[in-house]
Coordinates of C-alpha atoms and ligand atoms in Angstrom, one line a residue:
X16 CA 80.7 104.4 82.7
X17 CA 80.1 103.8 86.2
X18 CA 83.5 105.6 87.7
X19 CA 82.7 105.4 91.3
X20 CA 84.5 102.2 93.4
X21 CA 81.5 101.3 94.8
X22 CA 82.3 100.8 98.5
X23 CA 78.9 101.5 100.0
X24 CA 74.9 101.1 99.1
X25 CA 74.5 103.6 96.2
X26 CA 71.4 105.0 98.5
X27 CA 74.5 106.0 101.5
X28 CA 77.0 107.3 99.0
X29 CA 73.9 109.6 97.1
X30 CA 72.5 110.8 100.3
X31 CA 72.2 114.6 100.0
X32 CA 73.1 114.5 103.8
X33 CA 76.3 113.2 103.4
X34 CA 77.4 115.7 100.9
X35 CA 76.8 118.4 103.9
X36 CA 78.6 116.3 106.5
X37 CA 81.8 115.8 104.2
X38 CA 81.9 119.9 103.3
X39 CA 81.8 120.0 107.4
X40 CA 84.2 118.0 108.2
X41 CA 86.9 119.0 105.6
X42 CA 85.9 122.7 107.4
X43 CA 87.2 121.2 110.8
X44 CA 90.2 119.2 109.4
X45 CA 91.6 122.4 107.5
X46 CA 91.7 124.5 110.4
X47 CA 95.0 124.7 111.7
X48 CA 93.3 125.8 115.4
X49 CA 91.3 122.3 115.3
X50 CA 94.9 120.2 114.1
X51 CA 96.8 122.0 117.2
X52 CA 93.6 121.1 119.5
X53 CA 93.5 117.3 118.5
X54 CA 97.1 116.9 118.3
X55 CA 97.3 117.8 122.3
X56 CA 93.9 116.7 123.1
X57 CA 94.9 112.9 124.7
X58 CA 91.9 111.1 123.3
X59 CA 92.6 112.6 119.8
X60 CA 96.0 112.5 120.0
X61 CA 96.5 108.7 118.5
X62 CA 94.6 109.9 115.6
X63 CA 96.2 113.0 114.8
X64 CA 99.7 111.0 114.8
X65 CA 98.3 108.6 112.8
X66 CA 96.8 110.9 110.1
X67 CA 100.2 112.9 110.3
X68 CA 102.0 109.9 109.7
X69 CA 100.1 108.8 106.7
X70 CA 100.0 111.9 104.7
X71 CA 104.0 112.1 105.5
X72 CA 103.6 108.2 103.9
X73 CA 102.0 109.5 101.0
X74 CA 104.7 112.3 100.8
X75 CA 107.4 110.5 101.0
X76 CA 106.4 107.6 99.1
X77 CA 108.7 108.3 96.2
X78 CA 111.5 108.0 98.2
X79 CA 110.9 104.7 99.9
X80 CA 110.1 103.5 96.5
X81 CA 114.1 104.3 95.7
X82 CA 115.6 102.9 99.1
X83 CA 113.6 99.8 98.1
X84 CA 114.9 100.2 94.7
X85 CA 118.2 100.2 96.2
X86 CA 118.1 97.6 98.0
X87 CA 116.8 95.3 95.2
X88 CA 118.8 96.4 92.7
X89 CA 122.2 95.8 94.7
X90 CA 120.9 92.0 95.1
X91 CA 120.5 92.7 99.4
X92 CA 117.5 90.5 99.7
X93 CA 119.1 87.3 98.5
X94 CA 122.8 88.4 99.7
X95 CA 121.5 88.4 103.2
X96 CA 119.1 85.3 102.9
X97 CA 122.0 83.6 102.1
X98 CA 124.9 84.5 104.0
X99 CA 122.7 86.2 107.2
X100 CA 123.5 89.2 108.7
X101 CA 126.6 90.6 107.7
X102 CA 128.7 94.3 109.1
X103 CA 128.6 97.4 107.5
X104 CA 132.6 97.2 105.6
X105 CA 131.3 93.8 105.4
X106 CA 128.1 94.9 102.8
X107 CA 130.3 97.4 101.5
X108 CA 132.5 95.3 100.0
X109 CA 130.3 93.5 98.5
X110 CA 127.6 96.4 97.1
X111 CA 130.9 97.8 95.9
X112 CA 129.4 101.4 97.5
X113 CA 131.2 103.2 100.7
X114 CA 130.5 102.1 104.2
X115 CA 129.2 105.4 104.7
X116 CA 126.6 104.7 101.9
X117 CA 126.0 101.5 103.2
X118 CA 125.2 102.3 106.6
X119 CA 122.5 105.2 105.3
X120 CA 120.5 102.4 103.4
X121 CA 121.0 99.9 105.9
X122 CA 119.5 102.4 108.6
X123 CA 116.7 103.7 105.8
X124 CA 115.8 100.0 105.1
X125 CA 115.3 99.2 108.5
X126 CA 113.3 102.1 109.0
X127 CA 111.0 100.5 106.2
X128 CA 111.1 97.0 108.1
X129 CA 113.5 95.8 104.8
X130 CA 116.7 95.5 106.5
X131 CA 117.1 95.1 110.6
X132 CA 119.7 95.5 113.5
X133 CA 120.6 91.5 114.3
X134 CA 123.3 93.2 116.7
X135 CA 127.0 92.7 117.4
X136 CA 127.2 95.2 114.2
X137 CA 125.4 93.3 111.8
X138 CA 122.2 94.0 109.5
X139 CA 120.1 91.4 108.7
X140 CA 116.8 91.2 106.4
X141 CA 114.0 92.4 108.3
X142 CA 110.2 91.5 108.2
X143 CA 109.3 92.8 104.6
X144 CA 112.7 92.1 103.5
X145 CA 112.3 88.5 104.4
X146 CA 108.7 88.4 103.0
X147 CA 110.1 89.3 99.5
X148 CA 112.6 86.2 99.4
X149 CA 108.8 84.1 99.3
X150 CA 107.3 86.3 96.6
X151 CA 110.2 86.4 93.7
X152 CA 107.9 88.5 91.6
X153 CA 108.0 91.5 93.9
X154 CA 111.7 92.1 93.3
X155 CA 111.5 91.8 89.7
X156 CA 108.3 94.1 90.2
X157 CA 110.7 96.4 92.2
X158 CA 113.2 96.5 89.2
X159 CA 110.5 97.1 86.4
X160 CA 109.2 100.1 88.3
X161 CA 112.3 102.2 86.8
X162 CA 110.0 102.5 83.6
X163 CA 106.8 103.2 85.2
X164 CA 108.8 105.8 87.4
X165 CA 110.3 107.4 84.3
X166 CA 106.7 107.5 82.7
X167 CA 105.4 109.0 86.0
X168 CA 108.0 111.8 86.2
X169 CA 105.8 114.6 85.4
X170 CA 102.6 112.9 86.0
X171 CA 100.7 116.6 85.0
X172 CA 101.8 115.9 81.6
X173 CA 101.2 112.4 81.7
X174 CA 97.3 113.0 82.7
X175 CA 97.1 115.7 79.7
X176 CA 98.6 113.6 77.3
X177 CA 95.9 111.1 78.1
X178 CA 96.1 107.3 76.8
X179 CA 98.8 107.8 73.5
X180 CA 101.2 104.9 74.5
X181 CA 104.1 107.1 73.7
X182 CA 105.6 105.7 77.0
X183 CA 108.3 103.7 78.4
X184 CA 105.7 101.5 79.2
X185 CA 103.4 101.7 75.9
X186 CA 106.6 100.3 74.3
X187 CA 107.6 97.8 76.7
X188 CA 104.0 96.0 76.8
X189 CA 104.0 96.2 72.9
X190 CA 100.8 94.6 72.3
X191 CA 99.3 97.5 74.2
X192 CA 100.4 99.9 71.0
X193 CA 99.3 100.9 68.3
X194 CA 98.2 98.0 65.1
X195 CA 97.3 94.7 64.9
X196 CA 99.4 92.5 67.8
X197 CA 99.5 89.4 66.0
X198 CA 102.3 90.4 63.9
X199 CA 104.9 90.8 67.4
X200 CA 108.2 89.2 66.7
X201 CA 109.8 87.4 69.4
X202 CA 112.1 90.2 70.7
X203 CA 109.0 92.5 71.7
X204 CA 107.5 89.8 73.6
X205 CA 110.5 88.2 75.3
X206 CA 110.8 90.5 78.2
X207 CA 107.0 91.2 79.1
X208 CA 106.7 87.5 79.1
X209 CA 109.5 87.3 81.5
X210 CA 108.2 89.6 83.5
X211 CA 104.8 88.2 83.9
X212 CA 105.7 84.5 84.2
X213 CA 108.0 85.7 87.5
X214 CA 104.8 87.5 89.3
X215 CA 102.6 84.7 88.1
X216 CA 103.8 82.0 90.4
X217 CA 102.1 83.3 93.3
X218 CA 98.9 84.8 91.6
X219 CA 98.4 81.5 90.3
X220 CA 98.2 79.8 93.6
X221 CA 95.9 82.3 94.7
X222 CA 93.8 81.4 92.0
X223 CA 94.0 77.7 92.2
X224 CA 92.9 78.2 96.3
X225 CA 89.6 80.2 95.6
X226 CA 88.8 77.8 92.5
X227 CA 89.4 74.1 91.9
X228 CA 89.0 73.5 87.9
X229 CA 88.0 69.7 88.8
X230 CA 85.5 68.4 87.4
X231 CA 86.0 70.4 83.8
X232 CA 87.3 68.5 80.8
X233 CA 89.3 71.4 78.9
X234 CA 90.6 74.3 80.1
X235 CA 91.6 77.6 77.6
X236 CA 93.9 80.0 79.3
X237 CA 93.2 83.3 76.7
X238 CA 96.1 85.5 77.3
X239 CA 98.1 83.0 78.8
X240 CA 102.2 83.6 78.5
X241 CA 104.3 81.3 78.3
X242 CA 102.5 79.1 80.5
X243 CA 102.9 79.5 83.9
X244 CA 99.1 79.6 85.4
X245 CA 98.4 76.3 83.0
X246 CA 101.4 74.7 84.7
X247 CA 99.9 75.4 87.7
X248 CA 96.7 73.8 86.8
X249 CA 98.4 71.1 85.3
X250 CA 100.2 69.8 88.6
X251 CA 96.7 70.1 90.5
X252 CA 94.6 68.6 87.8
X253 CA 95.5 66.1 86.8
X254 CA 93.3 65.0 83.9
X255 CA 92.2 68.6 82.8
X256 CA 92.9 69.1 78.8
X257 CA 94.9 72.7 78.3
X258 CA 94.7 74.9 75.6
X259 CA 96.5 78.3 75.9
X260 CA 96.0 80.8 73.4
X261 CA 98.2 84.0 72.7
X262 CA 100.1 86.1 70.3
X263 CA 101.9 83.4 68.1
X264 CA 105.1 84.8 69.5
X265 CA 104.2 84.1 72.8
X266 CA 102.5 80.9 72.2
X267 CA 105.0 79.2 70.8
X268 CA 107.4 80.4 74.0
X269 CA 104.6 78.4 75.7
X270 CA 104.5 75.1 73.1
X271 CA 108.4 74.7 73.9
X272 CA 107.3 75.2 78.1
X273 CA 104.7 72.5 78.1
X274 CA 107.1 70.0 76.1
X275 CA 110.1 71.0 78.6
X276 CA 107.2 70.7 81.7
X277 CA 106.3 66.7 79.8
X278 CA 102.8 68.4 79.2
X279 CA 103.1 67.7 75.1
X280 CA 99.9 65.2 75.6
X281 CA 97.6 66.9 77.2
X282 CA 98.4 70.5 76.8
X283 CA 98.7 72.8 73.0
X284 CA 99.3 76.5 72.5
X285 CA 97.7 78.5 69.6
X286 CA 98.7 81.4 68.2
X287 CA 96.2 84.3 67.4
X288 CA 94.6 87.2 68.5
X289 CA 91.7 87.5 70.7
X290 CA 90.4 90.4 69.4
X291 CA 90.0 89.3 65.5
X292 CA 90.8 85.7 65.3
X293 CA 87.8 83.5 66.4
X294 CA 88.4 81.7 69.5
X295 CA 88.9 77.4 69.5
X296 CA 86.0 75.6 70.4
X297 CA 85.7 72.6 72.7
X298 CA 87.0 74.0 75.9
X299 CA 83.9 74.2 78.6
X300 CA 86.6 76.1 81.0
X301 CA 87.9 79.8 79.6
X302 CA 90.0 81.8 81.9
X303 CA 91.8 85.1 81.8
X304 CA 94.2 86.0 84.0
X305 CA 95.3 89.4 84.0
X306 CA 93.9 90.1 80.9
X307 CA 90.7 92.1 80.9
X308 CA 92.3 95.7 82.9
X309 CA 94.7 95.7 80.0
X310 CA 92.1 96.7 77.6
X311 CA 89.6 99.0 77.0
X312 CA 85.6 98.8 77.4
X313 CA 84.9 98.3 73.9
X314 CA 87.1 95.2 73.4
X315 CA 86.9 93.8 76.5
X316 CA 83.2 93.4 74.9
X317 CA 83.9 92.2 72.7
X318 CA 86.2 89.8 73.6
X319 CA 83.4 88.8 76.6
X320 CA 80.9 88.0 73.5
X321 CA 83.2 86.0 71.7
X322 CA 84.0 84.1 74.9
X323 CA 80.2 83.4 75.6
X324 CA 79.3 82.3 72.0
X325 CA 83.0 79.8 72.5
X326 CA 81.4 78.5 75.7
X327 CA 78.6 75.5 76.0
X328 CA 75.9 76.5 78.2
X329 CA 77.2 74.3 80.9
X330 CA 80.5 76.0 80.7
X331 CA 82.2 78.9 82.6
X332 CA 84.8 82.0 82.4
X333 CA 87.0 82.5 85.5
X334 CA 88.3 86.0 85.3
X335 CA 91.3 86.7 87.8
X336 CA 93.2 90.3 88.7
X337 CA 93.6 92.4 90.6
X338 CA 90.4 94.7 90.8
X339 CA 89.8 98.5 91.9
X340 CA 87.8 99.1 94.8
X341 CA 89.3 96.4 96.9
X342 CA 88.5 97.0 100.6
X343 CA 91.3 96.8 102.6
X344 CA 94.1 97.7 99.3
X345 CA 92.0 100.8 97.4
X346 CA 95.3 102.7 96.5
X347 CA 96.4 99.4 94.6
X348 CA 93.5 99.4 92.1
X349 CA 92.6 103.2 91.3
X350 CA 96.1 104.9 91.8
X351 CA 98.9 102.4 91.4
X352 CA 97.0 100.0 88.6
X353 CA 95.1 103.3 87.5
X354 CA 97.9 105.4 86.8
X355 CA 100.0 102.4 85.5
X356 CA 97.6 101.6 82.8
X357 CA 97.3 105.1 82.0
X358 CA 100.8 105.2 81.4
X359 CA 100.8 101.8 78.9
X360 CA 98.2 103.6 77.2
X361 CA 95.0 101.3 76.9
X362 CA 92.7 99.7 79.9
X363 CA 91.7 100.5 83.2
X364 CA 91.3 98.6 86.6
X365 CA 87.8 97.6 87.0
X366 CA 85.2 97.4 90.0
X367 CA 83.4 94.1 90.6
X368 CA 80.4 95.9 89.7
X369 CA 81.6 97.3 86.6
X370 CA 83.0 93.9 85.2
X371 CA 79.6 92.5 86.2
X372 CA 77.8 94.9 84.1
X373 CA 79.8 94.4 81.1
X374 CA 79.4 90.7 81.6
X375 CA 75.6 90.5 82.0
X376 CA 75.6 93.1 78.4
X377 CA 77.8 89.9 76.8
X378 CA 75.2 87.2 77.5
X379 CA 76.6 85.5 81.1
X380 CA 74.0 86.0 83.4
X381 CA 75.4 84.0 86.9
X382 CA 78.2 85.9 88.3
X383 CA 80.4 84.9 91.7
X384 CA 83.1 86.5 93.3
X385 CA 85.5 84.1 95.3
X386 CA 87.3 85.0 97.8
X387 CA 91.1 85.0 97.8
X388 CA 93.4 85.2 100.6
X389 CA 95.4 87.8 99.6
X390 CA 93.1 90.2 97.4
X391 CA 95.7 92.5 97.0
X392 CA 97.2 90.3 94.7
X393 CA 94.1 88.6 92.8
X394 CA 90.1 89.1 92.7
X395 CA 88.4 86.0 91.2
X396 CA 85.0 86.1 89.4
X397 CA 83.3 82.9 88.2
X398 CA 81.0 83.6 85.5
X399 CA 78.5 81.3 84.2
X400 CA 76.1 81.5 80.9
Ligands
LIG520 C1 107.0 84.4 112.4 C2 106.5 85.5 113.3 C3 107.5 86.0 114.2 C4 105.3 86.1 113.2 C5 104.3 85.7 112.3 C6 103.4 86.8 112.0 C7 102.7 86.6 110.7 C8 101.5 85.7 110.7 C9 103.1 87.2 109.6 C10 102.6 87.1 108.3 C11 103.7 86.7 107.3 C12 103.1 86.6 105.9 C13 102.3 85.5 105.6 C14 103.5 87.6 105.0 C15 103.0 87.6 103.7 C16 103.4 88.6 102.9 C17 103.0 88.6 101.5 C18 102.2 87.5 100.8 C19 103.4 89.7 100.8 C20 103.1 89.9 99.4 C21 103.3 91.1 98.8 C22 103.0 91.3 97.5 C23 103.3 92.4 96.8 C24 104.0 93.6 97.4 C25 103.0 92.4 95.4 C26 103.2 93.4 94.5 C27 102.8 93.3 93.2 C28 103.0 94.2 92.2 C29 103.7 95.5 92.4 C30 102.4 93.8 90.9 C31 102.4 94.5 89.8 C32 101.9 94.0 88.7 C33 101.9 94.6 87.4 C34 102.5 95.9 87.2 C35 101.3 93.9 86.4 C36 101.3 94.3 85.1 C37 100.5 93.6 84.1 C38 99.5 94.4 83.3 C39 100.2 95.2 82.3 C40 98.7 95.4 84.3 O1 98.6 93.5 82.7
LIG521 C1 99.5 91.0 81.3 S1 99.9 89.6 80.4 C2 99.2 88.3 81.4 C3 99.8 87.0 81.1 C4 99.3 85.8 82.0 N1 97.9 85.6 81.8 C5 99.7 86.1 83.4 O1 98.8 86.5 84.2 O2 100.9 86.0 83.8 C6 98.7 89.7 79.1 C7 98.8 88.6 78.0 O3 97.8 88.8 77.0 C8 98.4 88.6 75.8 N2 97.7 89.4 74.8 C9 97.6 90.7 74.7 N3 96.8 91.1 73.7 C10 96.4 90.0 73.0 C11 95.7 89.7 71.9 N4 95.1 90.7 71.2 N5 95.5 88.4 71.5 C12 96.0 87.4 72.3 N6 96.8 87.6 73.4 C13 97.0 88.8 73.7 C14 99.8 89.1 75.9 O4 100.7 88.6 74.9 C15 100.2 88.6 77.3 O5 100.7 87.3 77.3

């Protein structure tokens, strides 16, 4: 298993000279004589404070992590959207906490950029506080992280227990435990599918920007909730048939979504499970969206084979998630996504590289990355026989 993100030529990060000049420079940056010389040297000063103030970040993480919590949890974002800026006894009353309490998340929030000053004594939502009332699925994000925090809170014993699913979270994504899914009832699947149908919204669009399905006759969404992405699709495309296909407990919370949504004609759900049932035929589109990192190697090849044999030779697979190795958002893919699929128990985020090699040993042989506009969020790979 290739376990290395992959952000340079294999010949630069191999070079035996670049082992040498990494050993020498973590010489120079552990020497407290070399931090006291660049932190008052002017030209290195900018970088010193700007390493200083990211390890404090990675420090201190945890706790911004709970005044965000906070702040979500008390309902602040939508509170001040709606009635603007509003005084400390003001907020107070309505958190129900004291003002005292108030004012040390109001100032801690602003410090994060969630909450600002608006002056005459009022607090406002600040620039990442107003970027959340756009993205609904961050909040409920925010809220969900009490289980991966409670998973997390001796990560030690978390890394030695390795993969058992014996986790807040192993429970909560019950497919991801132990026996066959396809027997879920409804009450094991409500919540997840809640969950992912609230982050989906904006994923979805990301998707649909890198990667017009026009032009395809039938589109199967493998994995698909209750229906959110085919929406989506639906209101772009207008002609596009839609199968989705998931757990028969959460596809037929989808059936009831696409007759609510008027899609009844054009759009079915079917219940199964990907990894034993064989797949429909007839679609010459297959997606999965925030499917494959949930799963390990060995059935994510399977499930890649199965796809290819379901496809026609003019059809394709568009695979969309977020990926490891991201330039620009690497903690998101190998420690946040890494250690939160650790924690369900089963799957890993995966390089571009790494899917691409497990693709190429199911049978696809043309392989494309889109580009996204928020990667952070999404990857896309189109993936053609
Ligand atoms: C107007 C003025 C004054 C200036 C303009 C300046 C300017 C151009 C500003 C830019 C404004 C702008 C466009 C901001 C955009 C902000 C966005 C899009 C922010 C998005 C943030 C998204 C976040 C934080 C997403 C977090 C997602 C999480 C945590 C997802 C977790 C998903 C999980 C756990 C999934 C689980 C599923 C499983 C089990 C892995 O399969
Ligand atoms: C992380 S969710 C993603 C849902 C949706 N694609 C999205 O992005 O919002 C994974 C989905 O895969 C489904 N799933 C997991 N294992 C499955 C299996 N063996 N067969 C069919 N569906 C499965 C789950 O029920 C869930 O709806």
């Amino acid at each position: 298993m290739a376990s290395w993100p992959g952000k340079v030529s294999a010949a630069y990060r191999d070079a035996r000279w670049r082992g040498h000049f990494l050993a020498l420079r973590n010489r120079v940056l552990s020497s407290p004589r070399f931090q006291r010389w660049a932190a008052a040297f002017p030209l290195t000063r900018p970088v010193a404070r700007l390493r200083a103030r990211r390890l404090f970040d990675t420090v201190a993480g945890f706790v911004y992590s709970q005044v965000l919590y906070a702040f979500v949890h008390l309902r602040l974002p939508d509170m001040l959207h709606e009635s603007g800026p509003l005084t400390i006894p003001e907020l107070a009353a309505r958190t129900d906490l004291p003002e005292e309490s108030c004012l040390l998340l109001a100032k801690a929030a602003a410090s994060l950029d969630l909450m600002e000053y608006h002056g005459r004594g009022r607090w406002g939502l600040g620039r990442q506080g107003a970027a959340m009332i756009a993205n609904p699925g961050v909040a409920a994000m925010v809220e969900h992280h009490a289980m991966l925090y409670a998973d997390l809170q001796d990560p030690v014993a978390l890394l030695r227990a390795g993969k058992n699913g014996q986790t807040r979270l192993g429970r909560f994504w019950a497919y991801a435990g132990e026996g066959p899914p396809g027997g879920l009832e409804a009450d094991r699947v409500t919540e997840y599918t809640r969950l992912m149908s609230i982050s989906q919204q904006l994923v979805a669009e990301e998707i649909l920007d890198a990667f017009n399905p026009k032009g395809y006759t039938r589109l199967m969404d493998l994995g698909g909730g209750n229906a959110t992405f085919l929406a989506a699709v639906a209101a772009r495309v207008p002609e596009l048939e839609l199968v989705l296909f998931d757990l028969p407990a959460v596809a037929e919370k989808a059936q009831g979504r696409f007759d609510e949504l008027g899609l009844a004609h054009r759009a079915k759900a079917i219940g199964g499970d990907f990894f034993s049932d064989p797949l429909p035929k007839g679609a010459d589109l297959i997606s999965l969206v925030r499917v494959v990192h949930d799963h390990n190697d060995d059935h994510i090849l399977g499930l890649f084979r199965a796809i290819r044999e379901a496809l026609p030779d003019h059809g394709a697979l568009l695979l969309a998630e977020p990926m490891s190795g991201t330039a620009g958002a690497e903690p998101m893919g190998d420690a946040y996504f890494g250690f939160y699929l650790h924690a369900m128990g089963r799957g890993r985020p995966r390089t571009p590289a790494e899917l691409e090699e497990m693709l190429i040993a199911s049978g696809f042989t043309r392989i494309r990355m889109l580009p996204t506009r928020t990667p952070l969020l999404t990857r896309v790979m189109l993936v053609r026989p």
